[in-house]
Amino acid sequence: MNDGLVLIPTYNERENAELILRKVFSLPKEFDVLIIDDGSPDGTAAIVRGLMAEFPNRLFLEERSGKLGLGTAYIHGFRWALARGYQYVFEMDADFSHNPDDLVRLYDACAHDGYDLAIGSRYIQGVNVVNWPMDRVLMSYFASAYVRFITGMPIRDATAGFKCYTARVLRTIELDRIRFVGYAFQIEMKWLAYKYGFRIKEVPIIFTDRTRGSSKMSKGIVQEAFLGVIKMKVDSWFRRFAPAQPRAAVSTGSATPARETR
């Protein structure tokens, strides 16, 4: 078993599933992969099952009964990873909008540079988005600005879905209290890591819109995020966040100030 597990939720990703898996397994740093498939009617799970014999003990599949939401898929994966002792747990999309090569950079930020959460950030160095229409770029960029304004959280890409968590972050966050499932889920996880005082690093990436398959974005997901941020902030006034214990020294680099995002 490797120390890093990449979680990839899927729903109707037959066009991308084999390609993304072969790319991840070709990286110089070895990662295991867990596919969490929400009953894709297009046969995504069957493609994954067909590859499991080729990548034994590195490729795993969890099949759920239906489309239950991105947030619940990741929480399912987090619990699966913690139960098996993984130290670094990644969120990544199946559609190549997240470049698998950047998994190594996120891993290095946590495993070698002492951060607890590494975020693949589209906005830490300008706007690094390819093939998105301008209205969607503006919506995403100003959504992050809105989150910073409401919460005071110094993260440039608050809705990013490409991340590496250390196991201690996932053990500290009370996963059964996570309430959101879409965009707001990504914000809530970062917010909790921030409130607990974990070290956060935004790693610049280039985000490229999918070329195969269809987007799962909806107006309901955006509305959940807009209203959820306010509720999340208000709820935090009535919740105690015990500071995270200092992390043991890592093999290279020195410890960095808590909550650093650059």
PDB file of C-alpha atoms in Angstrom:
ATOM      1  CA  MET A   1       0.000   0.000   0.000  1.00  0.00           C
ATOM      2  CA  ASN A   2       1.256   3.469  -0.886  1.00  0.00           C
ATOM      3  CA  ASP A   3       0.962   6.407   1.537  1.00  0.00           C
ATOM      4  CA  GLY A   4      -1.196   8.464  -0.846  1.00  0.00           C
ATOM      5  CA  LEU A   5      -4.733   7.711  -2.041  1.00  0.00           C
ATOM      6  CA  VAL A   6      -6.423   9.637  -4.865  1.00  0.00           C
ATOM      7  CA  LEU A   7     -10.217   9.819  -4.563  1.00  0.00           C
ATOM      8  CA  ILE A   8     -12.062  10.191  -7.878  1.00  0.00           C
ATOM      9  CA  PRO A   9     -15.877  10.376  -7.707  1.00  0.00           C
ATOM     10  CA  THR A  10     -17.541   9.406 -10.977  1.00  0.00           C
ATOM     11  CA  TYR A  11     -20.919   9.650 -12.607  1.00  0.00           C
ATOM     12  CA  ASN A  12     -21.088   8.876 -16.331  1.00  0.00           C
ATOM     13  CA  GLU A  13     -17.340   9.172 -16.940  1.00  0.00           C
ATOM     14  CA  ARG A  14     -16.800   6.191 -19.254  1.00  0.00           C
ATOM     15  CA  GLU A  15     -14.997   8.453 -21.739  1.00  0.00           C
ATOM     16  CA  ASN A  16     -12.444   9.522 -19.126  1.00  0.00           C
ATOM     17  CA  ALA A  17     -12.165   6.671 -16.614  1.00  0.00           C
ATOM     18  CA  GLU A  18      -9.484   4.516 -18.227  1.00  0.00           C
ATOM     19  CA  LEU A  19      -7.484   7.488 -19.501  1.00  0.00           C
ATOM     20  CA  ILE A  20      -7.312   9.228 -16.106  1.00  0.00           C
ATOM     21  CA  LEU A  21      -6.395   6.008 -14.292  1.00  0.00           C
ATOM     22  CA  ARG A  22      -3.583   5.114 -16.679  1.00  0.00           C
ATOM     23  CA  LYS A  23      -2.211   8.628 -16.370  1.00  0.00           C
ATOM     24  CA  VAL A  24      -2.212   8.548 -12.562  1.00  0.00           C
ATOM     25  CA  PHE A  25      -0.564   5.124 -12.506  1.00  0.00           C
ATOM     26  CA  SER A  26       2.153   6.352 -14.893  1.00  0.00           C
ATOM     27  CA  LEU A  27       3.387   9.071 -12.512  1.00  0.00           C
ATOM     28  CA  PRO A  28       6.883   8.770 -11.023  1.00  0.00           C
ATOM     29  CA  LYS A  29       5.391   8.937  -7.537  1.00  0.00           C
ATOM     30  CA  GLU A  30       3.094   5.957  -6.919  1.00  0.00           C
ATOM     31  CA  PHE A  31      -0.448   6.641  -5.750  1.00  0.00           C
ATOM     32  CA  ASP A  32      -3.337   4.311  -5.069  1.00  0.00           C
ATOM     33  CA  VAL A  33      -6.731   5.286  -6.488  1.00  0.00           C
ATOM     34  CA  LEU A  34     -10.252   4.817  -5.160  1.00  0.00           C
ATOM     35  CA  ILE A  35     -13.090   5.366  -7.628  1.00  0.00           C
ATOM     36  CA  ILE A  36     -16.409   6.190  -5.945  1.00  0.00           C
ATOM     37  CA  ASP A  37     -19.059   5.593  -8.586  1.00  0.00           C
ATOM     38  CA  ASP A  38     -22.629   6.731  -8.024  1.00  0.00           C
ATOM     39  CA  GLY A  39     -24.391   4.107 -10.099  1.00  0.00           C
ATOM     40  CA  SER A  40     -23.312   5.488 -13.491  1.00  0.00           C
ATOM     41  CA  PRO A  41     -25.727   4.141 -16.110  1.00  0.00           C
ATOM     42  CA  ASP A  42     -23.062   4.455 -18.829  1.00  0.00           C
ATOM     43  CA  GLY A  43     -20.930   1.607 -17.447  1.00  0.00           C
ATOM     44  CA  THR A  44     -18.147   3.602 -15.802  1.00  0.00           C
ATOM     45  CA  ALA A  45     -17.877   1.095 -12.945  1.00  0.00           C
ATOM     46  CA  ALA A  46     -17.537  -1.823 -15.368  1.00  0.00           C
ATOM     47  CA  ILE A  47     -14.557  -0.120 -17.013  1.00  0.00           C
ATOM     48  CA  VAL A  48     -12.916   0.332 -13.617  1.00  0.00           C
ATOM     49  CA  ARG A  49     -13.570  -3.271 -12.631  1.00  0.00           C
ATOM     50  CA  GLY A  50     -11.921  -4.361 -15.858  1.00  0.00           C
ATOM     51  CA  LEU A  51      -8.741  -2.489 -14.915  1.00  0.00           C
ATOM     52  CA  MET A  52      -8.495  -3.721 -11.328  1.00  0.00           C
ATOM     53  CA  ALA A  53      -6.733  -6.948 -12.305  1.00  0.00           C
ATOM     54  CA  GLU A  54      -4.129  -4.913 -14.186  1.00  0.00           C
ATOM     55  CA  PHE A  55      -3.476  -2.692 -11.153  1.00  0.00           C
ATOM     56  CA  PRO A  56      -3.933  -5.013  -8.142  1.00  0.00           C
ATOM     57  CA  ASN A  57      -3.721  -3.414  -4.713  1.00  0.00           C
ATOM     58  CA  ARG A  58      -3.546   0.034  -6.313  1.00  0.00           C
ATOM     59  CA  LEU A  59      -6.987   0.481  -7.885  1.00  0.00           C
ATOM     60  CA  PHE A  60     -10.137   0.174  -5.802  1.00  0.00           C
ATOM     61  CA  LEU A  61     -13.822   0.711  -6.502  1.00  0.00           C
ATOM     62  CA  GLU A  62     -16.718   1.636  -4.262  1.00  0.00           C
ATOM     63  CA  GLU A  63     -20.133   1.539  -5.953  1.00  0.00           C
ATOM     64  CA  ARG A  64     -23.055   3.469  -4.515  1.00  0.00           C
ATOM     65  CA  SER A  65     -26.710   3.045  -5.365  1.00  0.00           C
ATOM     66  CA  GLY A  66     -27.326   6.395  -7.044  1.00  0.00           C
ATOM     67  CA  LYS A  67     -26.266   9.993  -7.523  1.00  0.00           C
ATOM     68  CA  LEU A  68     -25.860  11.027  -3.892  1.00  0.00           C
ATOM     69  CA  GLY A  69     -23.719  14.151  -4.263  1.00  0.00           C
ATOM     70  CA  LEU A  70     -20.057  15.054  -4.521  1.00  0.00           C
ATOM     71  CA  GLY A  71     -19.655  15.827  -0.835  1.00  0.00           C
ATOM     72  CA  THR A  72     -21.030  12.503   0.349  1.00  0.00           C
ATOM     73  CA  ALA A  73     -18.832  10.688  -2.175  1.00  0.00           C
ATOM     74  CA  TYR A  74     -15.718  12.341  -0.797  1.00  0.00           C
ATOM     75  CA  ILE A  75     -16.720  11.727   2.815  1.00  0.00           C
ATOM     76  CA  HIS A  76     -17.233   8.055   1.934  1.00  0.00           C
ATOM     77  CA  GLY A  77     -13.746   8.071   0.443  1.00  0.00           C
ATOM     78  CA  PHE A  78     -12.206   9.867   3.427  1.00  0.00           C
ATOM     79  CA  ARG A  79     -13.553   7.254   5.820  1.00  0.00           C
ATOM     80  CA  TRP A  80     -12.355   4.455   3.526  1.00  0.00           C
ATOM     81  CA  ALA A  81      -8.862   5.990   3.397  1.00  0.00           C
ATOM     82  CA  LEU A  82      -8.561   6.569   7.148  1.00  0.00           C
ATOM     83  CA  ALA A  83      -9.686   3.014   7.903  1.00  0.00           C
ATOM     84  CA  ARG A  84      -6.799   1.733   5.785  1.00  0.00           C
ATOM     85  CA  GLY A  85      -4.090   3.994   7.149  1.00  0.00           C
ATOM     86  CA  TYR A  86      -3.395   6.327   4.224  1.00  0.00           C
ATOM     87  CA  GLN A  87      -1.458   9.435   5.259  1.00  0.00           C
ATOM     88  CA  TYR A  88      -2.227  11.681   2.267  1.00  0.00           C
ATOM     89  CA  VAL A  89      -5.681  11.772   0.683  1.00  0.00           C
ATOM     90  CA  PHE A  90      -6.397  13.616  -2.560  1.00  0.00           C
ATOM     91  CA  GLU A  91      -9.523  14.958  -4.222  1.00  0.00           C
ATOM     92  CA  MET A  92      -9.413  14.963  -8.022  1.00  0.00           C
ATOM     93  CA  ASP A  93     -11.912  15.130 -10.889  1.00  0.00           C
ATOM     94  CA  ALA A  94     -12.085  12.394 -13.516  1.00  0.00           C
ATOM     95  CA  ASP A  95     -12.304  14.720 -16.515  1.00  0.00           C
ATOM     96  CA  PHE A  96      -8.676  15.994 -16.746  1.00  0.00           C
ATOM     97  CA  SER A  97      -9.636  19.495 -15.613  1.00  0.00           C
ATOM     98  CA  HIS A  98      -7.117  18.672 -12.885  1.00  0.00           C
ATOM     99  CA  ASN A  99      -3.763  17.698 -14.366  1.00  0.00           C
ATOM    100  CA  PRO A 100      -2.652  14.425 -12.723  1.00  0.00           C
ATOM    101  CA  ASP A 101       0.973  15.583 -12.947  1.00  0.00           C
ATOM    102  CA  ASP A 102       0.137  18.143 -10.254  1.00  0.00           C
ATOM    103  CA  LEU A 103      -0.626  15.365  -7.755  1.00  0.00           C
ATOM    104  CA  VAL A 104       3.123  15.136  -7.129  1.00  0.00           C
ATOM    105  CA  ARG A 105       3.355  18.861  -6.348  1.00  0.00           C
ATOM    106  CA  LEU A 106       0.429  18.669  -3.926  1.00  0.00           C
ATOM    107  CA  TYR A 107       1.969  15.611  -2.288  1.00  0.00           C
ATOM    108  CA  ASP A 108       5.333  17.344  -1.891  1.00  0.00           C
ATOM    109  CA  ALA A 109       3.676  20.368  -0.241  1.00  0.00           C
ATOM    110  CA  CYS A 110       2.265  18.111   2.482  1.00  0.00           C
ATOM    111  CA  ALA A 111       4.787  15.277   2.726  1.00  0.00           C
ATOM    112  CA  HIS A 112       7.973  17.340   2.437  1.00  0.00           C
ATOM    113  CA  ASP A 113       7.142  21.006   3.055  1.00  0.00           C
ATOM    114  CA  GLY A 114       5.113  20.567   6.237  1.00  0.00           C
ATOM    115  CA  TYR A 115       1.657  21.702   5.140  1.00  0.00           C
ATOM    116  CA  ASP A 116      -1.504  19.980   6.292  1.00  0.00           C
ATOM    117  CA  LEU A 117      -3.691  20.901   3.319  1.00  0.00           C
ATOM    118  CA  ALA A 118      -2.448  21.661  -0.194  1.00  0.00           C
ATOM    119  CA  ILE A 119      -4.893  23.265  -2.626  1.00  0.00           C
ATOM    120  CA  GLY A 120      -4.473  23.208  -6.390  1.00  0.00           C
ATOM    121  CA  SER A 121      -5.261  26.884  -6.908  1.00  0.00           C
ATOM    122  CA  ARG A 122      -6.512  28.512 -10.110  1.00  0.00           C
ATOM    123  CA  TYR A 123      -6.247  32.030  -8.686  1.00  0.00           C
ATOM    124  CA  ILE A 124      -3.115  32.260  -6.547  1.00  0.00           C
ATOM    125  CA  GLN A 125      -1.141  33.546  -9.555  1.00  0.00           C
ATOM    126  CA  GLY A 126      -3.654  35.479 -11.614  1.00  0.00           C
ATOM    127  CA  VAL A 127      -6.413  33.510 -13.358  1.00  0.00           C
ATOM    128  CA  ASN A 128      -5.189  30.169 -14.712  1.00  0.00           C
ATOM    129  CA  VAL A 129      -8.265  28.696 -16.391  1.00  0.00           C
ATOM    130  CA  VAL A 130      -8.369  27.319 -19.945  1.00  0.00           C
ATOM    131  CA  ASN A 131     -11.452  26.831 -22.165  1.00  0.00           C
ATOM    132  CA  TRP A 132     -14.038  28.159 -19.726  1.00  0.00           C
ATOM    133  CA  PRO A 133     -16.535  30.746 -21.016  1.00  0.00           C
ATOM    134  CA  MET A 134     -15.960  34.170 -19.499  1.00  0.00           C
ATOM    135  CA  ASP A 135     -19.193  34.117 -17.481  1.00  0.00           C
ATOM    136  CA  ARG A 136     -18.117  30.936 -15.714  1.00  0.00           C
ATOM    137  CA  VAL A 137     -14.625  32.284 -15.030  1.00  0.00           C
ATOM    138  CA  LEU A 138     -16.124  35.408 -13.499  1.00  0.00           C
ATOM    139  CA  MET A 139     -18.633  33.406 -11.441  1.00  0.00           C
ATOM    140  CA  SER A 140     -15.888  31.174 -10.029  1.00  0.00           C
ATOM    141  CA  TYR A 141     -13.434  34.015  -9.368  1.00  0.00           C
ATOM    142  CA  PHE A 142     -15.962  36.248  -7.632  1.00  0.00           C
ATOM    143  CA  ALA A 143     -17.380  33.304  -5.693  1.00  0.00           C
ATOM    144  CA  SER A 144     -13.967  32.929  -4.064  1.00  0.00           C
ATOM    145  CA  ALA A 145     -13.820  36.683  -3.427  1.00  0.00           C
ATOM    146  CA  TYR A 146     -17.272  36.465  -1.819  1.00  0.00           C
ATOM    147  CA  VAL A 147     -16.102  33.623   0.430  1.00  0.00           C
ATOM    148  CA  ARG A 148     -13.051  35.624   1.531  1.00  0.00           C
ATOM    149  CA  PHE A 149     -15.247  38.642   2.286  1.00  0.00           C
ATOM    150  CA  ILE A 150     -17.773  36.689   4.371  1.00  0.00           C
ATOM    151  CA  THR A 151     -15.384  34.388   6.220  1.00  0.00           C
ATOM    152  CA  GLY A 152     -12.089  36.281   6.328  1.00  0.00           C
ATOM    153  CA  MET A 153     -10.403  33.084   5.161  1.00  0.00           C
ATOM    154  CA  PRO A 154      -7.250  34.058   3.181  1.00  0.00           C
ATOM    155  CA  ILE A 155      -7.638  31.482   0.416  1.00  0.00           C
ATOM    156  CA  ARG A 156      -7.719  32.721  -3.171  1.00  0.00           C
ATOM    157  CA  ASP A 157      -9.454  29.653  -4.624  1.00  0.00           C
ATOM    158  CA  ALA A 158     -12.084  28.788  -2.035  1.00  0.00           C
ATOM    159  CA  THR A 159     -14.106  26.517  -4.331  1.00  0.00           C
ATOM    160  CA  ALA A 160     -11.139  24.490  -5.627  1.00  0.00           C
ATOM    161  CA  GLY A 161     -11.724  20.752  -5.808  1.00  0.00           C
ATOM    162  CA  PHE A 162      -8.123  19.584  -6.346  1.00  0.00           C
ATOM    163  CA  LYS A 163      -6.554  19.047  -2.938  1.00  0.00           C
ATOM    164  CA  CYS A 164      -4.316  16.958  -0.727  1.00  0.00           C
ATOM    165  CA  TYR A 165      -5.250  16.427   2.920  1.00  0.00           C
ATOM    166  CA  THR A 166      -3.064  14.891   5.553  1.00  0.00           C
ATOM    167  CA  ALA A 167      -4.809  12.194   7.545  1.00  0.00           C
ATOM    168  CA  ARG A 168      -4.674  14.295  10.694  1.00  0.00           C
ATOM    169  CA  VAL A 169      -6.822  16.994   9.070  1.00  0.00           C
ATOM    170  CA  LEU A 170      -9.472  14.432   8.159  1.00  0.00           C
ATOM    171  CA  ARG A 171      -9.324  12.878  11.617  1.00  0.00           C
ATOM    172  CA  THR A 172      -9.763  16.293  13.266  1.00  0.00           C
ATOM    173  CA  ILE A 173     -12.647  17.526  11.131  1.00  0.00           C
ATOM    174  CA  GLU A 174     -15.895  15.932  12.285  1.00  0.00           C
ATOM    175  CA  LEU A 175     -16.938  14.400   8.991  1.00  0.00           C
ATOM    176  CA  ASP A 176     -20.407  13.495  10.214  1.00  0.00           C
ATOM    177  CA  ARG A 177     -21.104  17.205  10.762  1.00  0.00           C
ATOM    178  CA  ILE A 178     -20.347  18.222   7.168  1.00  0.00           C
ATOM    179  CA  ARG A 179     -23.642  19.514   5.798  1.00  0.00           C
ATOM    180  CA  PHE A 180     -23.035  20.531   2.175  1.00  0.00           C
ATOM    181  CA  VAL A 181     -22.711  18.418  -0.970  1.00  0.00           C
ATOM    182  CA  GLY A 182     -21.647  20.629  -3.914  1.00  0.00           C
ATOM    183  CA  TYR A 183     -19.528  23.782  -4.235  1.00  0.00           C
ATOM    184  CA  ALA A 184     -20.279  24.560  -0.601  1.00  0.00           C
ATOM    185  CA  PHE A 185     -18.742  21.232   0.453  1.00  0.00           C
ATOM    186  CA  GLN A 186     -15.393  22.338  -0.958  1.00  0.00           C
ATOM    187  CA  ILE A 187     -15.663  25.646   0.886  1.00  0.00           C
ATOM    188  CA  GLU A 188     -16.736  24.029   4.152  1.00  0.00           C
ATOM    189  CA  MET A 189     -13.789  21.623   4.207  1.00  0.00           C
ATOM    190  CA  LYS A 190     -11.306  24.456   3.708  1.00  0.00           C
ATOM    191  CA  TRP A 191     -13.097  26.575   6.294  1.00  0.00           C
ATOM    192  CA  LEU A 192     -12.859  23.861   8.929  1.00  0.00           C
ATOM    193  CA  ALA A 193      -9.173  23.226   8.192  1.00  0.00           C
ATOM    194  CA  TYR A 194      -8.584  26.969   8.537  1.00  0.00           C
ATOM    195  CA  LYS A 195     -10.559  27.270  11.779  1.00  0.00           C
ATOM    196  CA  TYR A 196      -8.629  24.394  13.338  1.00  0.00           C
ATOM    197  CA  GLY A 197      -5.389  26.210  12.553  1.00  0.00           C
ATOM    198  CA  PHE A 198      -3.918  23.768  10.061  1.00  0.00           C
ATOM    199  CA  ARG A 199      -1.166  24.880   7.699  1.00  0.00           C
ATOM    200  CA  ILE A 200      -2.631  25.540   4.253  1.00  0.00           C
ATOM    201  CA  LYS A 201      -0.736  25.998   1.005  1.00  0.00           C
ATOM    202  CA  GLU A 202      -2.156  27.078  -2.343  1.00  0.00           C
ATOM    203  CA  VAL A 203      -0.160  25.460  -5.146  1.00  0.00           C
ATOM    204  CA  PRO A 204      -0.633  27.183  -8.529  1.00  0.00           C
ATOM    205  CA  ILE A 205      -2.166  24.994 -11.227  1.00  0.00           C
ATOM    206  CA  ILE A 206      -3.653  25.456 -14.680  1.00  0.00           C
ATOM    207  CA  PHE A 207      -7.269  24.317 -14.780  1.00  0.00           C
ATOM    208  CA  THR A 208      -8.491  23.061 -18.166  1.00  0.00           C
ATOM    209  CA  ASP A 209     -12.181  22.510 -18.828  1.00  0.00           C
ATOM    210  CA  ARG A 210     -13.245  18.997 -19.769  1.00  0.00           C
ATOM    211  CA  THR A 211     -13.163  17.961 -23.419  1.00  0.00           C
ATOM    212  CA  ARG A 212     -15.054  14.675 -22.934  1.00  0.00           C
ATOM    213  CA  GLY A 213     -18.299  14.070 -21.075  1.00  0.00           C
ATOM    214  CA  SER A 214     -20.599  16.681 -19.554  1.00  0.00           C
ATOM    215  CA  SER A 215     -20.318  19.026 -16.578  1.00  0.00           C
ATOM    216  CA  LYS A 216     -22.255  18.246 -13.393  1.00  0.00           C
ATOM    217  CA  MET A 217     -22.606  21.931 -12.407  1.00  0.00           C
ATOM    218  CA  SER A 218     -26.128  23.197 -11.677  1.00  0.00           C
ATOM    219  CA  LYS A 219     -27.818  26.360 -10.404  1.00  0.00           C
ATOM    220  CA  GLY A 220     -28.801  24.527  -7.219  1.00  0.00           C
ATOM    221  CA  ILE A 221     -25.162  23.815  -6.397  1.00  0.00           C
ATOM    222  CA  VAL A 222     -24.266  27.499  -6.840  1.00  0.00           C
ATOM    223  CA  GLN A 223     -27.211  28.632  -4.692  1.00  0.00           C
ATOM    224  CA  GLU A 224     -26.217  26.186  -1.965  1.00  0.00           C
ATOM    225  CA  ALA A 225     -22.757  27.730  -1.887  1.00  0.00           C
ATOM    226  CA  PHE A 226     -23.992  31.351  -1.839  1.00  0.00           C
ATOM    227  CA  LEU A 227     -26.313  30.860   1.117  1.00  0.00           C
ATOM    228  CA  GLY A 228     -24.235  28.154   2.763  1.00  0.00           C
ATOM    229  CA  VAL A 229     -21.239  30.421   3.298  1.00  0.00           C
ATOM    230  CA  ILE A 230     -23.297  32.768   5.476  1.00  0.00           C
ATOM    231  CA  LYS A 231     -24.751  29.902   7.482  1.00  0.00           C
ATOM    232  CA  MET A 232     -21.311  28.338   7.856  1.00  0.00           C
ATOM    233  CA  LYS A 233     -19.894  31.593   9.226  1.00  0.00           C
ATOM    234  CA  VAL A 234     -22.776  32.104  11.678  1.00  0.00           C
ATOM    235  CA  ASP A 235     -22.613  28.505  12.902  1.00  0.00           C
ATOM    236  CA  SER A 236     -18.896  28.905  13.630  1.00  0.00           C
ATOM    237  CA  TRP A 237     -19.720  31.522  16.263  1.00  0.00           C
ATOM    238  CA  PHE A 238     -21.321  28.762  18.348  1.00  0.00           C
ATOM    239  CA  ARG A 239     -18.718  26.059  17.797  1.00  0.00           C
ATOM    240  CA  ARG A 240     -15.392  25.553  19.525  1.00  0.00           C
ATOM    241  CA  PHE A 241     -12.336  24.778  17.392  1.00  0.00           C
ATOM    242  CA  ALA A 242      -9.502  23.333  19.460  1.00  0.00           C
ATOM    243  CA  PRO A 243      -6.195  24.341  17.850  1.00  0.00           C
ATOM    244  CA  ALA A 244      -4.442  21.561  15.969  1.00  0.00           C
ATOM    245  CA  GLN A 245      -1.380  20.156  17.705  1.00  0.00           C
ATOM    246  CA  PRO A 246       1.951  21.062  16.073  1.00  0.00           C
ATOM    247  CA  ARG A 247       2.915  18.616  13.375  1.00  0.00           C
ATOM    248  CA  ALA A 248       6.010  16.483  13.805  1.00  0.00           C
ATOM    249  CA  ALA A 249       9.001  17.633  11.790  1.00  0.00           C
ATOM    250  CA  VAL A 250       9.071  16.503   8.165  1.00  0.00           C
ATOM    251  CA  SER A 251      12.073  15.184   6.296  1.00  0.00           C
ATOM    252  CA  THR A 252      12.805  18.358   4.341  1.00  0.00           C
ATOM    253  CA  GLY A 253      12.012  22.025   4.785  1.00  0.00           C
ATOM    254  CA  SER A 254      10.997  23.792   7.959  1.00  0.00           C
ATOM    255  CA  ALA A 255       7.693  24.317   9.623  1.00  0.00           C
ATOM    256  CA  THR A 256       5.661  27.220   8.278  1.00  0.00           C
ATOM    257  CA  PRO A 257       3.230  29.529  10.031  1.00  0.00           C
ATOM    258  CA  ALA A 258      -0.263  28.169  10.547  1.00  0.00           C
ATOM    259  CA  ARG A 259      -2.866  29.179   7.963  1.00  0.00           C
ATOM    260  CA  GLU A 260      -0.289  30.353   5.421  1.00  0.00           C
ATOM    261  CA  THR A 261      -1.748  30.346   1.921  1.00  0.00           C
ATOM    262  CA  ARG A 262       1.193  31.407  -0.194  1.00  0.00           C
TER     263      ARG A 262
END
